[in-house]
Amino acid sequence: MSKSSEIIKNYLSQGKKVLTEFESKELLEKIGIPITKQKLTSDKNDVVRFADEIGYPVVMKLMADDVVHKSDAGAVKLNLQNKEEIEKSFDELMNIPSKSEKKINIQKMADEPITEIIIGMTTDPQFGPALMFGIGGILVELLEDVSFRIAPIEKFDANEMIHEIKGFPLLDGFRGKPKADIDAIIDALLKVSDLVIQNPEIYEMDLNPIFVYNSGIVCVDARIILKD
Ligand code: ADP
Ligand code: MG
């Protein structure tokens, strides 16, 4: 059994259905999708130590099973510059009401991207795992500018998914911006495809957003939902 299958079976045996951002990104890292360096802890000194280790600025988020839309709950603290800001954020995050166990996800603040993208997966009752690709932000939310393919996909399909959205120019040097690393996006789409084919226990995935650069990508938020 592959590492990812073992991890998923383990969550299921604990009765876990919705993985937190930390758990979801940990799994993505195992399959080779780049994520922000992250650490899960409930100890304030630990948070400061990890920030010193990875370097400022950092991001802190509250991880709790019942806090799903983190920004709406005030559970995302961006661009923290020093120990004082970390300690203040720690107290504020830990004071957010929740019935679940609360921990802090301290992570690297990713550099400003060329653009944000989304890779998703939903389970179609008829066709099974469907992969989704789109440009992050309003293009997905308002204009529903996304492409879909039934998994498994090959490189050719991944390339088409990226090129067929209306927002493609944003990845292709729009208004003098650098071009996005299309190969890195293709690679991530293929890895998500492999993961969901190897693990039919996965019901839904949302890598949202992934920051895209001229060289490389990094997933800054993710959610994986398992089947009952
Ligand atoms: P939500 O649960 O509300 O979707 P996110 O984790 O996606 O919370 O954080 C909200 C936004 O904050 C993201 O869409 C992204 O723009 C920004 N963000 C989150 N984490 C990072 C990070 N590590 N580095 C840089 N920006 C981040
Ligand atoms: Mg998000």
PDB file of C-alpha atoms and ligand atoms in Angstrom:
ATOM      1  CA  MET A   1       0.000   0.000   0.000  1.00  0.00           C
ATOM      2  CA  SER A   2       1.304   3.473  -0.868  1.00  0.00           C
ATOM      3  CA  LYS A   3       2.034   6.003   1.843  1.00  0.00           C
ATOM      4  CA  SER A   4      -0.995   8.124   0.922  1.00  0.00           C
ATOM      5  CA  SER A   5      -3.336   5.110   1.167  1.00  0.00           C
ATOM      6  CA  GLU A   6      -2.018   4.258   4.624  1.00  0.00           C
ATOM      7  CA  ILE A   7      -2.561   7.818   5.833  1.00  0.00           C
ATOM      8  CA  ILE A   8      -6.108   7.913   4.448  1.00  0.00           C
ATOM      9  CA  LYS A   9      -7.028   4.510   5.945  1.00  0.00           C
ATOM     10  CA  ASN A  10      -5.717   5.756   9.251  1.00  0.00           C
ATOM     11  CA  TYR A  11      -7.946   8.876   9.188  1.00  0.00           C
ATOM     12  CA  LEU A  12     -10.958   6.753   8.246  1.00  0.00           C
ATOM     13  CA  SER A  13     -10.319   4.344  11.111  1.00  0.00           C
ATOM     14  CA  GLN A  14     -10.374   7.364  13.447  1.00  0.00           C
ATOM     15  CA  GLY A  15     -13.783   8.278  11.993  1.00  0.00           C
ATOM     16  CA  LYS A  16     -12.378  11.419  10.427  1.00  0.00           C
ATOM     17  CA  LYS A  17     -14.109  12.777   7.329  1.00  0.00           C
ATOM     18  CA  VAL A  18     -12.936  16.351   6.773  1.00  0.00           C
ATOM     19  CA  LEU A  19      -9.177  16.815   6.962  1.00  0.00           C
ATOM     20  CA  THR A  20      -7.916  20.140   8.257  1.00  0.00           C
ATOM     21  CA  GLU A  21      -5.721  22.381   6.125  1.00  0.00           C
ATOM     22  CA  PHE A  22      -2.686  21.031   7.978  1.00  0.00           C
ATOM     23  CA  GLU A  23      -3.627  17.400   7.377  1.00  0.00           C
ATOM     24  CA  SER A  24      -4.610  18.039   3.767  1.00  0.00           C
ATOM     25  CA  LYS A  25      -1.350  19.822   2.949  1.00  0.00           C
ATOM     26  CA  GLU A  26       0.661  17.131   4.740  1.00  0.00           C
ATOM     27  CA  LEU A  27      -0.894  14.586   2.368  1.00  0.00           C
ATOM     28  CA  LEU A  28      -0.214  16.792  -0.671  1.00  0.00           C
ATOM     29  CA  GLU A  29       3.412  17.119   0.381  1.00  0.00           C
ATOM     30  CA  LYS A  30       3.680  13.302   0.515  1.00  0.00           C
ATOM     31  CA  ILE A  31       2.641  13.076  -3.149  1.00  0.00           C
ATOM     32  CA  GLY A  32       5.086  15.792  -4.188  1.00  0.00           C
ATOM     33  CA  ILE A  33       2.896  18.882  -4.465  1.00  0.00           C
ATOM     34  CA  PRO A  34       4.782  21.879  -3.010  1.00  0.00           C
ATOM     35  CA  ILE A  35       3.206  23.415   0.119  1.00  0.00           C
ATOM     36  CA  THR A  36       4.172  26.206   2.508  1.00  0.00           C
ATOM     37  CA  LYS A  37       6.416  24.869   5.303  1.00  0.00           C
ATOM     38  CA  GLN A  38       4.057  24.318   8.220  1.00  0.00           C
ATOM     39  CA  LYS A  39       3.936  23.175  11.828  1.00  0.00           C
ATOM     40  CA  LEU A  40       1.002  22.264  14.051  1.00  0.00           C
ATOM     41  CA  THR A  41       1.232  23.155  17.728  1.00  0.00           C
ATOM     42  CA  SER A  42      -0.687  24.558  20.674  1.00  0.00           C
ATOM     43  CA  ASP A  43       2.418  25.937  22.373  1.00  0.00           C
ATOM     44  CA  LYS A  44       3.154  29.642  21.959  1.00  0.00           C
ATOM     45  CA  ASN A  45       6.923  29.226  22.348  1.00  0.00           C
ATOM     46  CA  ASP A  46       6.873  26.516  19.716  1.00  0.00           C
ATOM     47  CA  VAL A  47       5.252  28.927  17.259  1.00  0.00           C
ATOM     48  CA  VAL A  48       7.959  31.543  17.845  1.00  0.00           C
ATOM     49  CA  ARG A  49      10.705  28.920  17.532  1.00  0.00           C
ATOM     50  CA  PHE A  50       9.324  27.669  14.211  1.00  0.00           C
ATOM     51  CA  ALA A  51       9.012  31.230  12.876  1.00  0.00           C
ATOM     52  CA  ASP A  52      12.680  31.853  13.740  1.00  0.00           C
ATOM     53  CA  GLU A  53      13.552  28.628  11.941  1.00  0.00           C
ATOM     54  CA  ILE A  54      11.656  29.329   8.683  1.00  0.00           C
ATOM     55  CA  GLY A  55      12.100  33.118   8.732  1.00  0.00           C
ATOM     56  CA  TYR A  56       9.614  36.020   8.763  1.00  0.00           C
ATOM     57  CA  PRO A  57       7.059  36.979   7.556  1.00  0.00           C
ATOM     58  CA  VAL A  58       4.836  34.105   8.675  1.00  0.00           C
ATOM     59  CA  VAL A  59       1.151  33.200   8.604  1.00  0.00           C
ATOM     60  CA  MET A  60      -0.804  31.738  11.514  1.00  0.00           C
ATOM     61  CA  LYS A  61      -4.153  29.968  11.203  1.00  0.00           C
ATOM     62  CA  LEU A  62      -6.465  28.301  13.680  1.00  0.00           C
ATOM     63  CA  MET A  63      -6.970  24.594  12.951  1.00  0.00           C
ATOM     64  CA  ALA A  64     -10.169  23.214  14.485  1.00  0.00           C
ATOM     65  CA  ASP A  65     -12.508  20.640  12.986  1.00  0.00           C
ATOM     66  CA  ASP A  66     -15.507  22.996  13.200  1.00  0.00           C
ATOM     67  CA  VAL A  67     -13.735  26.035  11.670  1.00  0.00           C
ATOM     68  CA  VAL A  68     -13.947  25.372   7.939  1.00  0.00           C
ATOM     69  CA  HIS A  69     -14.080  28.803   6.293  1.00  0.00           C
ATOM     70  CA  LYS A  70     -11.153  30.195   8.207  1.00  0.00           C
ATOM     71  CA  SER A  71     -11.090  33.792   6.905  1.00  0.00           C
ATOM     72  CA  ASP A  72     -14.786  34.254   7.750  1.00  0.00           C
ATOM     73  CA  ALA A  73     -14.052  33.169  11.329  1.00  0.00           C
ATOM     74  CA  GLY A  74     -11.039  35.494  11.630  1.00  0.00           C
ATOM     75  CA  ALA A  75      -8.814  32.413  11.773  1.00  0.00           C
ATOM     76  CA  VAL A  76      -6.137  33.594   9.288  1.00  0.00           C
ATOM     77  CA  LYS A  77      -3.380  36.013  10.358  1.00  0.00           C
ATOM     78  CA  LEU A  78      -1.224  37.049   7.411  1.00  0.00           C
ATOM     79  CA  ASN A  79       2.143  38.757   7.134  1.00  0.00           C
ATOM     80  CA  LEU A  80       3.276  38.546  10.762  1.00  0.00           C
ATOM     81  CA  GLN A  81       6.642  40.275  11.122  1.00  0.00           C
ATOM     82  CA  ASN A  82       7.935  39.527  14.621  1.00  0.00           C
ATOM     83  CA  LYS A  83       7.547  37.717  17.960  1.00  0.00           C
ATOM     84  CA  GLU A  84       5.146  40.343  19.347  1.00  0.00           C
ATOM     85  CA  GLU A  85       2.774  39.987  16.405  1.00  0.00           C
ATOM     86  CA  ILE A  86       2.915  36.200  16.762  1.00  0.00           C
ATOM     87  CA  GLU A  87       2.080  36.289  20.461  1.00  0.00           C
ATOM     88  CA  LYS A  88      -0.836  38.675  19.938  1.00  0.00           C
ATOM     89  CA  SER A  89      -2.176  36.560  17.041  1.00  0.00           C
ATOM     90  CA  PHE A  90      -1.779  33.381  19.096  1.00  0.00           C
ATOM     91  CA  ASP A  91      -4.086  34.757  21.811  1.00  0.00           C
ATOM     92  CA  GLU A  92      -6.636  36.056  19.296  1.00  0.00           C
ATOM     93  CA  LEU A  93      -6.740  32.766  17.373  1.00  0.00           C
ATOM     94  CA  MET A  94      -7.045  30.650  20.507  1.00  0.00           C
ATOM     95  CA  ASN A  95      -9.974  32.847  21.617  1.00  0.00           C
ATOM     96  CA  ILE A  96     -12.056  32.049  18.538  1.00  0.00           C
ATOM     97  CA  PRO A  97     -15.044  30.022  19.737  1.00  0.00           C
ATOM     98  CA  SER A  98     -14.911  26.338  18.770  1.00  0.00           C
ATOM     99  CA  LYS A  99     -16.177  23.081  20.233  1.00  0.00           C
ATOM    100  CA  SER A 100     -13.228  21.136  18.744  1.00  0.00           C
ATOM    101  CA  GLU A 101      -9.621  20.830  19.782  1.00  0.00           C
ATOM    102  CA  LYS A 102      -7.761  24.002  18.759  1.00  0.00           C
ATOM    103  CA  LYS A 103      -4.263  24.098  17.346  1.00  0.00           C
ATOM    104  CA  ILE A 104      -2.211  26.659  15.503  1.00  0.00           C
ATOM    105  CA  ASN A 105      -0.857  26.089  12.017  1.00  0.00           C
ATOM    106  CA  ILE A 106       2.216  28.323  11.723  1.00  0.00           C
ATOM    107  CA  GLN A 107       3.476  28.517   8.154  1.00  0.00           C
ATOM    108  CA  LYS A 108       5.678  30.389   5.750  1.00  0.00           C
ATOM    109  CA  MET A 109       4.105  33.481   4.153  1.00  0.00           C
ATOM    110  CA  ALA A 110       4.338  32.697   0.442  1.00  0.00           C
ATOM    111  CA  ASP A 111       5.658  35.414  -1.903  1.00  0.00           C
ATOM    112  CA  GLU A 112       3.180  37.401  -4.000  1.00  0.00           C
ATOM    113  CA  PRO A 113       2.255  35.134  -6.956  1.00  0.00           C
ATOM    114  CA  ILE A 114       1.718  35.952 -10.636  1.00  0.00           C
ATOM    115  CA  THR A 115      -1.797  34.663 -10.038  1.00  0.00           C
ATOM    116  CA  GLU A 116      -3.715  32.239  -7.816  1.00  0.00           C
ATOM    117  CA  ILE A 117      -5.162  29.029  -9.235  1.00  0.00           C
ATOM    118  CA  ILE A 118      -7.520  26.371  -7.921  1.00  0.00           C
ATOM    119  CA  ILE A 119      -7.342  22.637  -8.439  1.00  0.00           C
ATOM    120  CA  GLY A 120     -10.353  20.699  -7.244  1.00  0.00           C
ATOM    121  CA  MET A 121     -11.875  17.268  -7.344  1.00  0.00           C
ATOM    122  CA  THR A 122     -15.505  16.283  -6.838  1.00  0.00           C
ATOM    123  CA  THR A 123     -17.177  12.908  -7.052  1.00  0.00           C
ATOM    124  CA  ASP A 124     -19.718  12.697  -9.855  1.00  0.00           C
ATOM    125  CA  PRO A 125     -22.416  10.117  -9.005  1.00  0.00           C
ATOM    126  CA  GLN A 126     -22.266   8.779 -12.566  1.00  0.00           C
ATOM    127  CA  PHE A 127     -18.663   9.247 -13.702  1.00  0.00           C
ATOM    128  CA  GLY A 128     -16.705   9.168 -10.464  1.00  0.00           C
ATOM    129  CA  PRO A 129     -13.792  11.516  -9.711  1.00  0.00           C
ATOM    130  CA  ALA A 130     -13.943  14.771 -11.704  1.00  0.00           C
ATOM    131  CA  LEU A 131     -10.979  17.149 -11.707  1.00  0.00           C
ATOM    132  CA  MET A 132     -11.443  20.904 -11.842  1.00  0.00           C
ATOM    133  CA  PHE A 133      -9.049  23.709 -12.757  1.00  0.00           C
ATOM    134  CA  GLY A 134      -9.530  27.467 -12.555  1.00  0.00           C
ATOM    135  CA  ILE A 135      -7.921  30.812 -11.832  1.00  0.00           C
ATOM    136  CA  GLY A 136      -8.431  31.796  -8.180  1.00  0.00           C
ATOM    137  CA  GLY A 137     -10.503  34.659  -6.807  1.00  0.00           C
ATOM    138  CA  ILE A 138     -13.444  36.240  -8.638  1.00  0.00           C
ATOM    139  CA  LEU A 139     -12.819  34.382 -11.894  1.00  0.00           C
ATOM    140  CA  VAL A 140     -13.912  31.174 -10.209  1.00  0.00           C
ATOM    141  CA  GLU A 141     -16.399  32.590  -7.704  1.00  0.00           C
ATOM    142  CA  LEU A 142     -18.252  34.986  -9.984  1.00  0.00           C
ATOM    143  CA  LEU A 143     -17.586  33.904 -13.553  1.00  0.00           C
ATOM    144  CA  GLU A 144     -17.278  30.137 -12.995  1.00  0.00           C
ATOM    145  CA  ASP A 145     -14.405  30.092 -15.480  1.00  0.00           C
ATOM    146  CA  VAL A 146     -13.304  26.498 -14.851  1.00  0.00           C
ATOM    147  CA  SER A 147     -12.461  23.362 -16.798  1.00  0.00           C
ATOM    148  CA  PHE A 148     -13.372  19.773 -15.878  1.00  0.00           C
ATOM    149  CA  ARG A 149     -12.106  16.302 -16.781  1.00  0.00           C
ATOM    150  CA  ILE A 150     -12.985  12.870 -15.451  1.00  0.00           C
ATOM    151  CA  ALA A 151      -9.955  11.217 -13.797  1.00  0.00           C
ATOM    152  CA  PRO A 152      -7.584   9.677 -14.657  1.00  0.00           C
ATOM    153  CA  ILE A 153      -6.066  12.326 -16.890  1.00  0.00           C
ATOM    154  CA  GLU A 154      -2.838  12.385 -18.872  1.00  0.00           C
ATOM    155  CA  LYS A 155      -0.433  15.205 -19.603  1.00  0.00           C
ATOM    156  CA  PHE A 156      -2.308  16.105 -22.784  1.00  0.00           C
ATOM    157  CA  ASP A 157      -5.602  16.518 -20.846  1.00  0.00           C
ATOM    158  CA  ALA A 158      -3.981  18.554 -18.071  1.00  0.00           C
ATOM    159  CA  ASN A 159      -2.477  20.881 -20.663  1.00  0.00           C
ATOM    160  CA  GLU A 160      -5.882  21.316 -22.328  1.00  0.00           C
ATOM    161  CA  MET A 161      -7.606  21.998 -18.996  1.00  0.00           C
ATOM    162  CA  ILE A 162      -5.187  24.857 -18.385  1.00  0.00           C
ATOM    163  CA  HIS A 163      -5.420  26.338 -21.881  1.00  0.00           C
ATOM    164  CA  GLU A 164      -9.205  26.202 -22.335  1.00  0.00           C
ATOM    165  CA  ILE A 165     -10.239  28.553 -19.517  1.00  0.00           C
ATOM    166  CA  LYS A 166     -10.993  32.160 -20.510  1.00  0.00           C
ATOM    167  CA  GLY A 167      -8.542  33.436 -17.904  1.00  0.00           C
ATOM    168  CA  PHE A 168      -5.602  31.618 -19.537  1.00  0.00           C
ATOM    169  CA  PRO A 169      -3.912  34.919 -20.589  1.00  0.00           C
ATOM    170  CA  LEU A 170      -3.355  35.593 -16.859  1.00  0.00           C
ATOM    171  CA  LEU A 171      -0.961  32.636 -16.916  1.00  0.00           C
ATOM    172  CA  ASP A 172       0.613  33.615 -20.203  1.00  0.00           C
ATOM    173  CA  GLY A 173       2.356  36.904 -19.550  1.00  0.00           C
ATOM    174  CA  PHE A 174      -0.720  39.161 -19.304  1.00  0.00           C
ATOM    175  CA  ARG A 175       0.153  42.892 -19.223  1.00  0.00           C
ATOM    176  CA  GLY A 176       3.870  42.279 -19.080  1.00  0.00           C
ATOM    177  CA  LYS A 177       3.728  39.935 -16.091  1.00  0.00           C
ATOM    178  CA  PRO A 178       6.045  36.917 -16.197  1.00  0.00           C
ATOM    179  CA  LYS A 179       4.609  33.694 -17.617  1.00  0.00           C
ATOM    180  CA  ALA A 180       3.364  31.090 -15.158  1.00  0.00           C
ATOM    181  CA  ASP A 181       5.122  27.739 -14.792  1.00  0.00           C
ATOM    182  CA  ILE A 182       2.628  25.652 -16.804  1.00  0.00           C
ATOM    183  CA  ASP A 183       4.669  22.458 -16.365  1.00  0.00           C
ATOM    184  CA  ALA A 184       4.412  22.762 -12.589  1.00  0.00           C
ATOM    185  CA  ILE A 185       0.616  23.159 -12.848  1.00  0.00           C
ATOM    186  CA  ILE A 186       0.372  20.133 -15.174  1.00  0.00           C
ATOM    187  CA  ASP A 187       2.456  18.133 -12.704  1.00  0.00           C
ATOM    188  CA  ALA A 188       0.120  19.049  -9.810  1.00  0.00           C
ATOM    189  CA  LEU A 189      -2.997  18.137 -11.842  1.00  0.00           C
ATOM    190  CA  LEU A 190      -1.486  14.744 -12.691  1.00  0.00           C
ATOM    191  CA  LYS A 191      -0.530  14.108  -9.069  1.00  0.00           C
ATOM    192  CA  VAL A 192      -4.058  14.910  -7.884  1.00  0.00           C
ATOM    193  CA  SER A 193      -5.421  12.613 -10.614  1.00  0.00           C
ATOM    194  CA  ASP A 194      -3.152   9.742  -9.483  1.00  0.00           C
ATOM    195  CA  LEU A 195      -4.038  10.330  -5.840  1.00  0.00           C
ATOM    196  CA  VAL A 196      -7.794  10.159  -6.350  1.00  0.00           C
ATOM    197  CA  ILE A 197      -7.561   7.121  -8.645  1.00  0.00           C
ATOM    198  CA  GLN A 198      -5.424   5.270  -6.094  1.00  0.00           C
ATOM    199  CA  ASN A 199      -7.687   6.333  -3.219  1.00  0.00           C
ATOM    200  CA  PRO A 200     -11.391   5.986  -4.034  1.00  0.00           C
ATOM    201  CA  GLU A 201     -12.056   6.913  -0.384  1.00  0.00           C
ATOM    202  CA  ILE A 202     -11.450  10.563  -1.320  1.00  0.00           C
ATOM    203  CA  TYR A 203     -14.762  12.328  -1.910  1.00  0.00           C
ATOM    204  CA  GLU A 204     -13.687  15.896  -2.554  1.00  0.00           C
ATOM    205  CA  MET A 205     -10.526  18.001  -2.787  1.00  0.00           C
ATOM    206  CA  ASP A 206     -10.037  21.747  -2.883  1.00  0.00           C
ATOM    207  CA  LEU A 207      -6.543  23.185  -3.331  1.00  0.00           C
ATOM    208  CA  ASN A 208      -7.525  26.816  -3.016  1.00  0.00           C
ATOM    209  CA  PRO A 209      -5.473  28.804  -3.588  1.00  0.00           C
ATOM    210  CA  ILE A 210      -2.290  27.557  -5.182  1.00  0.00           C
ATOM    211  CA  PHE A 211       0.162  30.413  -5.778  1.00  0.00           C
ATOM    212  CA  VAL A 212       1.762  30.307  -9.222  1.00  0.00           C
ATOM    213  CA  TYR A 213       5.191  31.697 -10.081  1.00  0.00           C
ATOM    214  CA  ASN A 214       7.440  31.927 -13.102  1.00  0.00           C
ATOM    215  CA  SER A 215       9.244  28.968 -11.617  1.00  0.00           C
ATOM    216  CA  GLY A 216       7.190  26.643  -9.443  1.00  0.00           C
ATOM    217  CA  ILE A 217       3.934  26.709  -7.513  1.00  0.00           C
ATOM    218  CA  VAL A 218       2.993  26.464  -3.828  1.00  0.00           C
ATOM    219  CA  CYS A 219      -0.288  25.339  -2.309  1.00  0.00           C
ATOM    220  CA  VAL A 220      -1.261  27.696   0.542  1.00  0.00           C
ATOM    221  CA  ASP A 221      -4.658  26.223   1.489  1.00  0.00           C
ATOM    222  CA  ALA A 222      -6.249  22.830   0.927  1.00  0.00           C
ATOM    223  CA  ARG A 223      -9.179  20.723   2.071  1.00  0.00           C
ATOM    224  CA  ILE A 224      -9.693  17.023   1.550  1.00  0.00           C
ATOM    225  CA  ILE A 225     -12.997  15.328   2.345  1.00  0.00           C
ATOM    226  CA  LEU A 226     -13.262  11.545   2.675  1.00  0.00           C
ATOM    227  CA  LYS A 227     -16.285   9.377   1.957  1.00  0.00           C
ATOM    228  CA  ASP A 228     -18.465   8.195   4.841  1.00  0.00           C
TER     229      ASP A 228
HETATM  230  P1  ADP B   1      -9.873  30.129   3.959  1.00  0.00           P
HETATM  231  O1  ADP B   1     -10.163  28.949   4.842  1.00  0.00           O
HETATM  232  O2  ADP B   1     -10.672  31.319   4.342  1.00  0.00           O
HETATM  233  O3  ADP B   1      -9.990  29.770   2.517  1.00  0.00           O
HETATM  234  P2  ADP B   1      -6.993  30.453   3.454  1.00  0.00           P
HETATM  235  O4  ADP B   1      -6.072  29.550   4.180  1.00  0.00           O
HETATM  236  O5  ADP B   1      -7.233  30.154   2.019  1.00  0.00           O
HETATM  237  O6  ADP B   1      -8.360  30.531   4.279  1.00  0.00           O
HETATM  238  O7  ADP B   1      -6.426  31.924   3.593  1.00  0.00           O
HETATM  239  C1  ADP B   1      -7.118  33.037   3.016  1.00  0.00           C
HETATM  240  C2  ADP B   1      -6.225  33.759   2.020  1.00  0.00           C
HETATM  241  O8  ADP B   1      -5.032  34.203   2.672  1.00  0.00           O
HETATM  242  C3  ADP B   1      -5.725  32.877   0.887  1.00  0.00           C
HETATM  243  O9  ADP B   1      -6.649  32.820  -0.160  1.00  0.00           O
HETATM  244  C4  ADP B   1      -4.433  33.545   0.491  1.00  0.00           C
HETATM  245  O10 ADP B   1      -4.668  34.632  -0.387  1.00  0.00           O
HETATM  246  C5  ADP B   1      -3.916  34.072   1.820  1.00  0.00           C
HETATM  247  N1  ADP B   1      -2.949  33.130   2.423  1.00  0.00           N
HETATM  248  C6  ADP B   1      -3.253  32.059   3.193  1.00  0.00           C
HETATM  249  N2  ADP B   1      -2.139  31.399   3.571  1.00  0.00           N
HETATM  250  C7  ADP B   1      -1.095  32.061   3.043  1.00  0.00           C
HETATM  251  C8  ADP B   1       0.320  31.867   3.059  1.00  0.00           C
HETATM  252  N3  ADP B   1       0.897  30.876   3.739  1.00  0.00           N
HETATM  253  N4  ADP B   1       1.088  32.763   2.380  1.00  0.00           N
HETATM  254  C9  ADP B   1       0.528  33.797   1.703  1.00  0.00           C
HETATM  255  N5  ADP B   1      -0.797  34.022   1.636  1.00  0.00           N
HETATM  256  C10 ADP B   1      -1.611  33.169   2.296  1.00  0.00           C
HETATM  257 MG    MG B   2      -8.732  29.002   1.058  1.00  0.00          MG
END
